[in-house]
Coordinates of C-alpha atoms and ligand atoms in Angstrom, one line a residue:
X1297 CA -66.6 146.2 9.2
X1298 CA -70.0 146.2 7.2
X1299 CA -70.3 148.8 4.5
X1300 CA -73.6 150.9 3.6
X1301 CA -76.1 148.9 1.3
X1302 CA -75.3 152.6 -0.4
X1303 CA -72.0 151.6 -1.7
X1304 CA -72.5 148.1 -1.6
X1305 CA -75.0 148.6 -4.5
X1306 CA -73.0 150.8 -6.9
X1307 CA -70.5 149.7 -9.6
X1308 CA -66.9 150.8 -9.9
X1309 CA -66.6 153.2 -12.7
X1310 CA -66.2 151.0 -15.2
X1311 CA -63.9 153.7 -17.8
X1312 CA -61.1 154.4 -14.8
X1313 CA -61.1 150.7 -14.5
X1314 CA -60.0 149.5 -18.5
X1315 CA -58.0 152.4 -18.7
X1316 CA -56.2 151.1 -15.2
X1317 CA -56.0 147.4 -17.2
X1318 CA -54.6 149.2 -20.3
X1319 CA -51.7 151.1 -18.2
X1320 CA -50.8 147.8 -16.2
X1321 CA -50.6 146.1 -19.2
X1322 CA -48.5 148.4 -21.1
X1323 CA -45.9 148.8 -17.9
X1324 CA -45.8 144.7 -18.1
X1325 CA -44.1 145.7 -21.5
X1326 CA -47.4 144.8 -24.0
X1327 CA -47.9 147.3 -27.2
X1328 CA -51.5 148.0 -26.5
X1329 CA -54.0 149.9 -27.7
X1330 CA -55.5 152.5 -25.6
X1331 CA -58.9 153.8 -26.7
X1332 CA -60.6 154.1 -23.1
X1333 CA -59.3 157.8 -22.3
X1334 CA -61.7 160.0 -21.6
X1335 CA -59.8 163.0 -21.9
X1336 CA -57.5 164.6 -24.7
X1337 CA -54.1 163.9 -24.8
X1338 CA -52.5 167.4 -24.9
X1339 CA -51.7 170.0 -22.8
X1340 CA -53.3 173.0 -21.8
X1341 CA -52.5 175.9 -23.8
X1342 CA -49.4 177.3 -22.9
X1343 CA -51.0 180.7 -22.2
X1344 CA -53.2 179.5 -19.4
X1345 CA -50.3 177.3 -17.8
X1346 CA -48.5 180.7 -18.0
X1347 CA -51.5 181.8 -15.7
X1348 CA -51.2 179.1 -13.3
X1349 CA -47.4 179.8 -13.3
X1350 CA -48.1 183.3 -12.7
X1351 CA -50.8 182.7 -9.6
X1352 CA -48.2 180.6 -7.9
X1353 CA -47.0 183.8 -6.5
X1354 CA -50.2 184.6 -4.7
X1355 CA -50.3 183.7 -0.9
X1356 CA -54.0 183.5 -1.9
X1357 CA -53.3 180.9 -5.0
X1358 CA -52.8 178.7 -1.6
X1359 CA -55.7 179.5 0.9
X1360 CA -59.4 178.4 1.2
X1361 CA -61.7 179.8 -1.7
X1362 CA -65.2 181.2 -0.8
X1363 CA -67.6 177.6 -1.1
X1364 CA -69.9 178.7 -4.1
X1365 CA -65.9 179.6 -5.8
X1366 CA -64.1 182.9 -6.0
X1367 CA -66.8 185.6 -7.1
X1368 CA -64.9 187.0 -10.4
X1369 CA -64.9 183.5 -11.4
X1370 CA -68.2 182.9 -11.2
X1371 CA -69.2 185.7 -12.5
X1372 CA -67.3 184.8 -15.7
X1373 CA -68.7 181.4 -16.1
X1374 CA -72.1 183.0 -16.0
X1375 CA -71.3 185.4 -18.4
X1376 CA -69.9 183.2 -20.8
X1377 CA -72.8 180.8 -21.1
X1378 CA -75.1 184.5 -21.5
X1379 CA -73.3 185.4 -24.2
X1380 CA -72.7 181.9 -25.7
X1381 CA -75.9 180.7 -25.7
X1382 CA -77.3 183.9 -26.7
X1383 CA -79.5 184.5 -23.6
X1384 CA -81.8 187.5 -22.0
X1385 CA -80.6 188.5 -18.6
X1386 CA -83.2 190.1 -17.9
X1387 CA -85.3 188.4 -15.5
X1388 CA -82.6 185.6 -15.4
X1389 CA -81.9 184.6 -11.9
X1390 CA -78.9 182.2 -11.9
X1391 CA -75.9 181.7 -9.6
X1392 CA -73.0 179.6 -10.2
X1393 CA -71.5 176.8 -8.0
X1394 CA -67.8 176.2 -8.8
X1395 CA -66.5 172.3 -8.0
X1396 CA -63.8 169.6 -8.2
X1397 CA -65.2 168.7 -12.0
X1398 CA -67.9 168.2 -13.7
X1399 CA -68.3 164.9 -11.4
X1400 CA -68.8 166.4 -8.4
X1401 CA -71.3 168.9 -9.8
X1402 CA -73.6 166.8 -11.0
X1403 CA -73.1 165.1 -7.9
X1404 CA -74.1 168.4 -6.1
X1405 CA -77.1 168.7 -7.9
X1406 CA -78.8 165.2 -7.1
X1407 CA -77.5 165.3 -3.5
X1408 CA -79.8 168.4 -3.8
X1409 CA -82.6 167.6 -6.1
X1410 CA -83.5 164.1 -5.6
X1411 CA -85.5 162.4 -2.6
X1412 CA -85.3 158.8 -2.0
X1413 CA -87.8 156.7 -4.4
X1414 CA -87.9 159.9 -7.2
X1415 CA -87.1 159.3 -10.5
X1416 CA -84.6 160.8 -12.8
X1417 CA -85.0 160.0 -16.6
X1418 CA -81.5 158.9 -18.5
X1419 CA -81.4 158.7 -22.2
X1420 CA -79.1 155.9 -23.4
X1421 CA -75.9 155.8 -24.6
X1422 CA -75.6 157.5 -20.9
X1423 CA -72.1 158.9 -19.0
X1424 CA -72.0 155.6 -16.9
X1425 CA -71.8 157.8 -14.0
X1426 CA -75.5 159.2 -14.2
X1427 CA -77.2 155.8 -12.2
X1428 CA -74.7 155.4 -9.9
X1429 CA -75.0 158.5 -8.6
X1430 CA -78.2 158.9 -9.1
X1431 CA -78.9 155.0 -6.8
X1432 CA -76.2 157.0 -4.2
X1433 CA -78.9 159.5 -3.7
X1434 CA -81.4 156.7 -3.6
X1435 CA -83.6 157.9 -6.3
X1436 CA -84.5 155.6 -9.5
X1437 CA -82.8 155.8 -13.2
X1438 CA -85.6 155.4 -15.7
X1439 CA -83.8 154.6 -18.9
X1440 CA -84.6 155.1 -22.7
X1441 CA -83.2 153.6 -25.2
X1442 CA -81.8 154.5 -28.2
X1443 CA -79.4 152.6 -30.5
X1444 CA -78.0 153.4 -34.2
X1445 CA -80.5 152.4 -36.0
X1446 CA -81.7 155.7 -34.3
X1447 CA -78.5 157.3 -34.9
X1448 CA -78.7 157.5 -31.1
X1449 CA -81.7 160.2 -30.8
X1450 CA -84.2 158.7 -27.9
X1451 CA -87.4 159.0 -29.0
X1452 CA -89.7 161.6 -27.6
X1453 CA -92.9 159.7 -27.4
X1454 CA -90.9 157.0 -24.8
X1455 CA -89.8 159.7 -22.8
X1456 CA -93.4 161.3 -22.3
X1457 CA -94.5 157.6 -21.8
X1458 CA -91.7 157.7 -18.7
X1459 CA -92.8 160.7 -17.5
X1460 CA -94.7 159.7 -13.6
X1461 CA -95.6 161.8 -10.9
X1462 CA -92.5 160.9 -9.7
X1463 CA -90.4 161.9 -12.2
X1464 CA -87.9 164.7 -10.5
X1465 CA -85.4 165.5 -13.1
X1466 CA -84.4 164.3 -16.8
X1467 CA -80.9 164.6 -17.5
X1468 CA -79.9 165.4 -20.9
X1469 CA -75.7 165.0 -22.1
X1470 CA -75.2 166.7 -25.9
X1471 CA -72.5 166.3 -26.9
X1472 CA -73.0 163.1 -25.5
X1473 CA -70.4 160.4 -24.2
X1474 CA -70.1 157.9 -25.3
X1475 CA -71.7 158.2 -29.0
X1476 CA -70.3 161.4 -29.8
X1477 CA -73.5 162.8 -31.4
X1478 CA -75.3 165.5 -30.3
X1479 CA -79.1 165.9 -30.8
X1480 CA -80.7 167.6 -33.7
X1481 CA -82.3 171.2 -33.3
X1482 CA -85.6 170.3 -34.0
X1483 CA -85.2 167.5 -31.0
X1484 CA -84.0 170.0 -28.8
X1485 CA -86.7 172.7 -29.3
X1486 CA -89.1 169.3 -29.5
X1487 CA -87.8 168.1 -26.3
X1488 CA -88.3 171.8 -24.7
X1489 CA -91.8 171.6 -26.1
X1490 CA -92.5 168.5 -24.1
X1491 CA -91.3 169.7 -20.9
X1492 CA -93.3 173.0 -21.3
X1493 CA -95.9 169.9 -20.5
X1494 CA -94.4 169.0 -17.1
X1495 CA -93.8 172.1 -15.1
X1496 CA -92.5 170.1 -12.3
X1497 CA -89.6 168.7 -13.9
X1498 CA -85.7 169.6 -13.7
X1499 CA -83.9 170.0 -17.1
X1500 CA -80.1 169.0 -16.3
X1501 CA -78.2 169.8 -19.2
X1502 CA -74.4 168.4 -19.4
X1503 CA -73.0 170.3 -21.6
X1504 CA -69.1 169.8 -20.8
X1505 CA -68.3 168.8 -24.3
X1506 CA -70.6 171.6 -26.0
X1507 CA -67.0 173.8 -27.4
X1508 CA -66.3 169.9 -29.2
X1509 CA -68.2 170.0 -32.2
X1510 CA -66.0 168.9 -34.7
X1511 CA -68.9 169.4 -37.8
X1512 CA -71.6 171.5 -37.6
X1513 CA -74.3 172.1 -36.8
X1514 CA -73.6 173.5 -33.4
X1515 CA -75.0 171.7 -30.1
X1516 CA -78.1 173.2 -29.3
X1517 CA -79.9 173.4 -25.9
X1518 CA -84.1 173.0 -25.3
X1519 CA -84.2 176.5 -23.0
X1520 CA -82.7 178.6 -25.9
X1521 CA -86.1 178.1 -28.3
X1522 CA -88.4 177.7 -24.6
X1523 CA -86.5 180.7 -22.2
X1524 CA -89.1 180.0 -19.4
X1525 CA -87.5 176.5 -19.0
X1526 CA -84.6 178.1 -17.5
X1527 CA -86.2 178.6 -14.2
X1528 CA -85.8 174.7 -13.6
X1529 CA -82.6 174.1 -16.0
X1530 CA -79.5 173.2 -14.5
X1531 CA -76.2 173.6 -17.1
X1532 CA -73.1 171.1 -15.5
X1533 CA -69.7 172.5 -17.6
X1534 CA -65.7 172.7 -16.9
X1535 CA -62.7 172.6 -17.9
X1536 CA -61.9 169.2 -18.2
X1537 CA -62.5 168.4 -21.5
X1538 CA -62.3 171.7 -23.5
X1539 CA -59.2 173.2 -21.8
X1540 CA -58.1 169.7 -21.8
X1541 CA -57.4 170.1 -18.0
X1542 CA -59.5 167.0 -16.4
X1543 CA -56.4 166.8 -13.7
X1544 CA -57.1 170.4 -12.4
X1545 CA -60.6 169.2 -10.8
X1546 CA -62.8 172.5 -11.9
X1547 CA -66.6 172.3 -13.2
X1548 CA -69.2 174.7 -12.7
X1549 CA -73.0 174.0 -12.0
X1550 CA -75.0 177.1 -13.3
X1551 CA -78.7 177.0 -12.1
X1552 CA -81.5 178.8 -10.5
X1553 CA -79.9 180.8 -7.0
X1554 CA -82.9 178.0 -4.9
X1555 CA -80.3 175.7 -6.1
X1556 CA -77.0 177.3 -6.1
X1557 CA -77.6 178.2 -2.6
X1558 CA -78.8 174.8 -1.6
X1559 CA -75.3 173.1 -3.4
X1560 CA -73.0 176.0 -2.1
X1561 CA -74.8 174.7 2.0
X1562 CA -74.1 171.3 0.7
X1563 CA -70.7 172.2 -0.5
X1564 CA -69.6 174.0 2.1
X1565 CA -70.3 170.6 4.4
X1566 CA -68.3 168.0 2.3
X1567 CA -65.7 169.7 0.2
X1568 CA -65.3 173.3 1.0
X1569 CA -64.7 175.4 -2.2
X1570 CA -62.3 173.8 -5.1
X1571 CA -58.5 174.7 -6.5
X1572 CA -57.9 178.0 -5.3
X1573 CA -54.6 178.4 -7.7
X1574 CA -56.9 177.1 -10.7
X1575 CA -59.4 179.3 -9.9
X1576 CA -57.4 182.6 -10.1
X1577 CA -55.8 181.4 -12.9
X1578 CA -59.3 181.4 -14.8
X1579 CA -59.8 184.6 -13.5
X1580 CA -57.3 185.7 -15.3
X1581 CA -57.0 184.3 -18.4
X1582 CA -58.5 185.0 -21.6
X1583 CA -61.3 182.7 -22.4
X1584 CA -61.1 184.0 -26.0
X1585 CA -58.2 181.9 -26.4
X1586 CA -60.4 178.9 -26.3
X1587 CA -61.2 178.5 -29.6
X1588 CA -58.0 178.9 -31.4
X1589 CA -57.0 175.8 -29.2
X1590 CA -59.2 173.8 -30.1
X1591 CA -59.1 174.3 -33.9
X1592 CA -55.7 171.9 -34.2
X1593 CA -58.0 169.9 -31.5
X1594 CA -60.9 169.7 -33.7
X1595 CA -58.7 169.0 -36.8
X1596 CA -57.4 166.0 -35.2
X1597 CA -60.5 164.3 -34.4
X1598 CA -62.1 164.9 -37.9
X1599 CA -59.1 163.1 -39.1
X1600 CA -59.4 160.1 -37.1
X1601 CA -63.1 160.3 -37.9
X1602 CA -62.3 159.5 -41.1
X1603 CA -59.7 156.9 -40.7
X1604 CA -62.6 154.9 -39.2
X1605 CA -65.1 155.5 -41.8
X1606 CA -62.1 154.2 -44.0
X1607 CA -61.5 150.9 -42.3
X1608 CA -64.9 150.2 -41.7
X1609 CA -65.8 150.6 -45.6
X1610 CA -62.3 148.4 -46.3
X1611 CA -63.2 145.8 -44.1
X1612 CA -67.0 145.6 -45.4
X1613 CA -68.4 147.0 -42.0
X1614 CA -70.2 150.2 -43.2
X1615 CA -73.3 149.5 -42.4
X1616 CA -71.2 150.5 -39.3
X1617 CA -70.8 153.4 -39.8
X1618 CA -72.9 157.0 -38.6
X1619 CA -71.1 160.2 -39.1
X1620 CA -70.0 161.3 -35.0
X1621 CA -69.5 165.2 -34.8
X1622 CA -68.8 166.0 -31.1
X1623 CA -67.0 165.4 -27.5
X1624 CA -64.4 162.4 -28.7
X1625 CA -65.6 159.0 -28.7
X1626 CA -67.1 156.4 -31.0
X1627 CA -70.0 153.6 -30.4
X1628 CA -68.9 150.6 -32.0
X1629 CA -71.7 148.1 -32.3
X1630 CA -70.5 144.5 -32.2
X1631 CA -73.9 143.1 -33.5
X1632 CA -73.6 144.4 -36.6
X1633 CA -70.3 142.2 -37.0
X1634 CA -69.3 138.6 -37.5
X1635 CA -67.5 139.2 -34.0
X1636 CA -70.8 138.6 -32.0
X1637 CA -70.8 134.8 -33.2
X1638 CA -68.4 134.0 -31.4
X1639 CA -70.4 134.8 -28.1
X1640 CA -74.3 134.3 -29.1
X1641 CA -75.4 130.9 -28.7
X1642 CA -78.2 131.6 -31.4
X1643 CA -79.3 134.4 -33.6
X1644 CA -81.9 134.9 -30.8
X1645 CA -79.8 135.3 -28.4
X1646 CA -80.1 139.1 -27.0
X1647 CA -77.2 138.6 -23.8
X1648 CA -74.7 141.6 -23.5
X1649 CA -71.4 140.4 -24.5
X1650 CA -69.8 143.4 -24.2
X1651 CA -67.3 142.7 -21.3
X1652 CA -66.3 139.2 -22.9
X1653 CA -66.0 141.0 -26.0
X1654 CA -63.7 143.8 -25.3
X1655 CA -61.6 141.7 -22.9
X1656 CA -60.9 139.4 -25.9
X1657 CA -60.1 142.2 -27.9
X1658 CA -57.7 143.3 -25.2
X1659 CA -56.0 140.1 -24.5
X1660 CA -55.8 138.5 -28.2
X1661 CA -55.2 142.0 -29.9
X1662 CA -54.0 145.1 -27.3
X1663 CA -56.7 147.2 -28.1
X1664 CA -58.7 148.6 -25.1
X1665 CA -62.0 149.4 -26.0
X1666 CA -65.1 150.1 -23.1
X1667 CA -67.4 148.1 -23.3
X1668 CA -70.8 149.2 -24.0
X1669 CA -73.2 148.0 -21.3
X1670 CA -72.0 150.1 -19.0
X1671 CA -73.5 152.9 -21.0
X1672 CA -76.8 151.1 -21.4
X1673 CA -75.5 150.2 -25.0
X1674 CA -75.2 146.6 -25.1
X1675 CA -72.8 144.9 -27.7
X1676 CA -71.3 148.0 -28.5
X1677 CA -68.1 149.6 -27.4
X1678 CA -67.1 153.3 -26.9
X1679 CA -64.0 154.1 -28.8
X1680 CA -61.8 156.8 -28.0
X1681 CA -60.9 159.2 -30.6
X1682 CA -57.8 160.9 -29.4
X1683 CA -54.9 159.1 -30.3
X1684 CA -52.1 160.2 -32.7
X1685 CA -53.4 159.4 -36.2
X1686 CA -50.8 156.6 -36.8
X1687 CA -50.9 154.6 -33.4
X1688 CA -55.5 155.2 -34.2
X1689 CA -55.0 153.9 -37.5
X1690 CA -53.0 150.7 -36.3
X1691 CA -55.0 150.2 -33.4
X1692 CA -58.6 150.1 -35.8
X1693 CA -56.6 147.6 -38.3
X1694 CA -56.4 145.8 -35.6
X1695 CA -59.9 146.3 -34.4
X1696 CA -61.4 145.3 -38.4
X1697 CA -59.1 142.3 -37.8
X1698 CA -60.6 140.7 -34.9
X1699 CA -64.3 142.6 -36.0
X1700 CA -64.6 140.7 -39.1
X1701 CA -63.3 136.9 -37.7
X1702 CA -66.0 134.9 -39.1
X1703 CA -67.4 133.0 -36.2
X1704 CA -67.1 128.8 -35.6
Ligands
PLP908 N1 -70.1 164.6 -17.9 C1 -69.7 163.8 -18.8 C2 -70.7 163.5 -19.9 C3 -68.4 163.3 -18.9 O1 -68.0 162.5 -19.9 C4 -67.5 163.6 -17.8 C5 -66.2 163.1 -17.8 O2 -65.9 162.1 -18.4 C6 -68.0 164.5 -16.8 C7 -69.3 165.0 -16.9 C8 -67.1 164.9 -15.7 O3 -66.0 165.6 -15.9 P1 -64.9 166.0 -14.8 O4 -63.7 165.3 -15.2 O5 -64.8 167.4 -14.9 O6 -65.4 165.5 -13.5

């Protein structure tokens, strides 16, 4: 049997991978580590799994939803991200798509945005998923780089210098995974400014960790200083990560109705419509509730936060260091630590040892980290920030440990 040269060219997802490692190890009885989830460990508040309990009662619950998602529902999403973001209806003419997660939305969108040989523009760290999908759909990642030293803001002068006539869509993630940054004000309304330069390209905006700011300032978005970019801004969002419900398969795509209409045709052909129980259950409950949720949530990662900051300044590594404030991961940048001796054959040498590095931290230590290139962040690793304070603050003693072995 010979597979497509499609999926021939694209990597496994490199996160579901470790974590899979992680789990077999600790079933084979090892103490390890895990820092790949990329998803909270709690579960949902109890007044929407009342919902859902609730909705099981519904011969409907059960049944086919309409393609573009029950109507009520999507009606709420959209009027959730109007009154979030503070924006005019008037004029406004987005629909809503909803999906089996934020995945499979974005996935909509390039199935329906991008042509073979057109070129999206990725800002590193990126969601590993971005390229993949975006070489499914045969089109061509342009990538710009941005490191610490940066504090992980791309600058704006490289991505004008990407822009081509080819240049279809950019994609934008803040909060981002995996640095756990999101970008300033002043870059966002920057970034609007430049696009106000390219009429013909598609803003889409990820913004499925934007209720995870764990410091302020909140995230901000380029079409809320620049309104008239919303006629070609796509928002990706869901539940998975804020209702800390990435097993329930919802995310919504909010975009111009051209788009909607040309996803919910799309849909309608590969998936049909998502979770009809989950669905009604969102109808139904109270979104309000959100935010009192994720207080205790937000508590808990600004405490882990500064466990790290701790043990990095204990162990000597805070130049390390950069103050995360959003979605729940960490860049660790090996580099910057007497760790990457042990791999570089010179000071020269600029090879990604990422892979060789975390797997040594995973064998010699338990600790599984992901490693960075798979974000476009070489030497580095993304960190989860979820755990329970005292397993996170064993598993980073460990982490200083093998950090700050001198090399041979
Ligand atoms: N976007 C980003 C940046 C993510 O990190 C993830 C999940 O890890 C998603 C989208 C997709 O989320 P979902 O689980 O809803 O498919």
């Amino acid at each position: 049997m010979f597979l497509s040269s499609r999926v021939k060219e694209i990597e496994d997802s490199i996160t579901l991978k470790l974590n899979a490692k992680a789990v077999a190890l600790t079933e084979s009885g090892r103490n390890i580590y895990n820092l790949t989830a990329g998803q909270l460990p709690f579960r949902p508040q109890s007044e929407f799994i009342e919902t859902i309990r609730g909705d099981l009662n519904f011969l409907k619950s059960f049944q086919y939803s309409p393609v573009a998602g029950f109507p009520e529902l999507c009606t709420k999403v959209l009027e959730s991200w109007i009154t979030k973001r503070d924006i005019d209806p008037s004029g406004l003419d987005h629909g809503v798509v909803i999906s089996n997660g934020g995945k499979h939305a974005i996935s909509n969108v390039l199935w329906s945005l991008i042509d073979p040989g057109e070129e999206v523009i990725l800002l590193t760290p990126y969601w590993v998923t971005y390229p993949e999908l975006i070489k499914i759909c045969r089109g061509i990642p342009i990538v710009i780089g941005a490191n610490i030293y940066d504090a992980f803001i791309p600058s704006l002068e490289d991505i004008r210098k990407a822009m081509s006539a080819k240049t279809k869509a950019i994609i934008i993630n803040s909060p981002n995974n995996p640095s756990g940054i999101h970008y300033p004000k002043k870059w966002m309304e920057d970034l609007g400014e430049l696009l106000l330069e390219y009429p013909d390209v598609v803003l889409i905006s990820d913004e499925i960790y934007s209720e995870l700011n764990y410091y302020d300032p909140k995230p901000t978005y380029p079409y809320e200083f620049f309104p008239e970019l919303l006629k070609r801004t796509v928002i990706i969002d869901g539940i998975s990560k804020c209702l800390a419900a990435t097993g329930l398969r919802i995310g919504f795509t909010i975009a111009p109705k051209k788009l909607t209409q040309a996803i919910t045709k799309m849909q309608g052909q590969t998936s049909s419509g998502a979770n009809s129980l989950i669905q009604r259950a969102l109808i139904t409950y109270d979104w309000s509730n959100w935010s009192s949720y994720l207080g205790p949530v937000k508590g808990h990662l600004r405490r882990n936060c500064e466990i790290l900051m701790e043990k990095l300044r204990e162990a000597k590594l805070g130049h390390c260091w950069y103050q995360s404030r959003s979605a729940f991961y960490y860049l660790i940048d090996f580099g910057q630590t007497p760790a990457i001796d042990h791999y570089r054959s010179d000071k020269d040498d600029s090879a990604d040892y990422s892979h060789q590095i975390c797997d040594a931290l995973l064998e010699d230590y338990g600790v599984a980290v992901v490693p960075g290139e798979a974000f476009g962040a070489p030497n580095t690793a993304r960190l989860s920030l979820v755990l329970e304070p005292d397993a996170f603050r064993e598993a980073i003693d460990l982490l200083m440990t093998f950090l700050t072995k001198e090399g041979p």
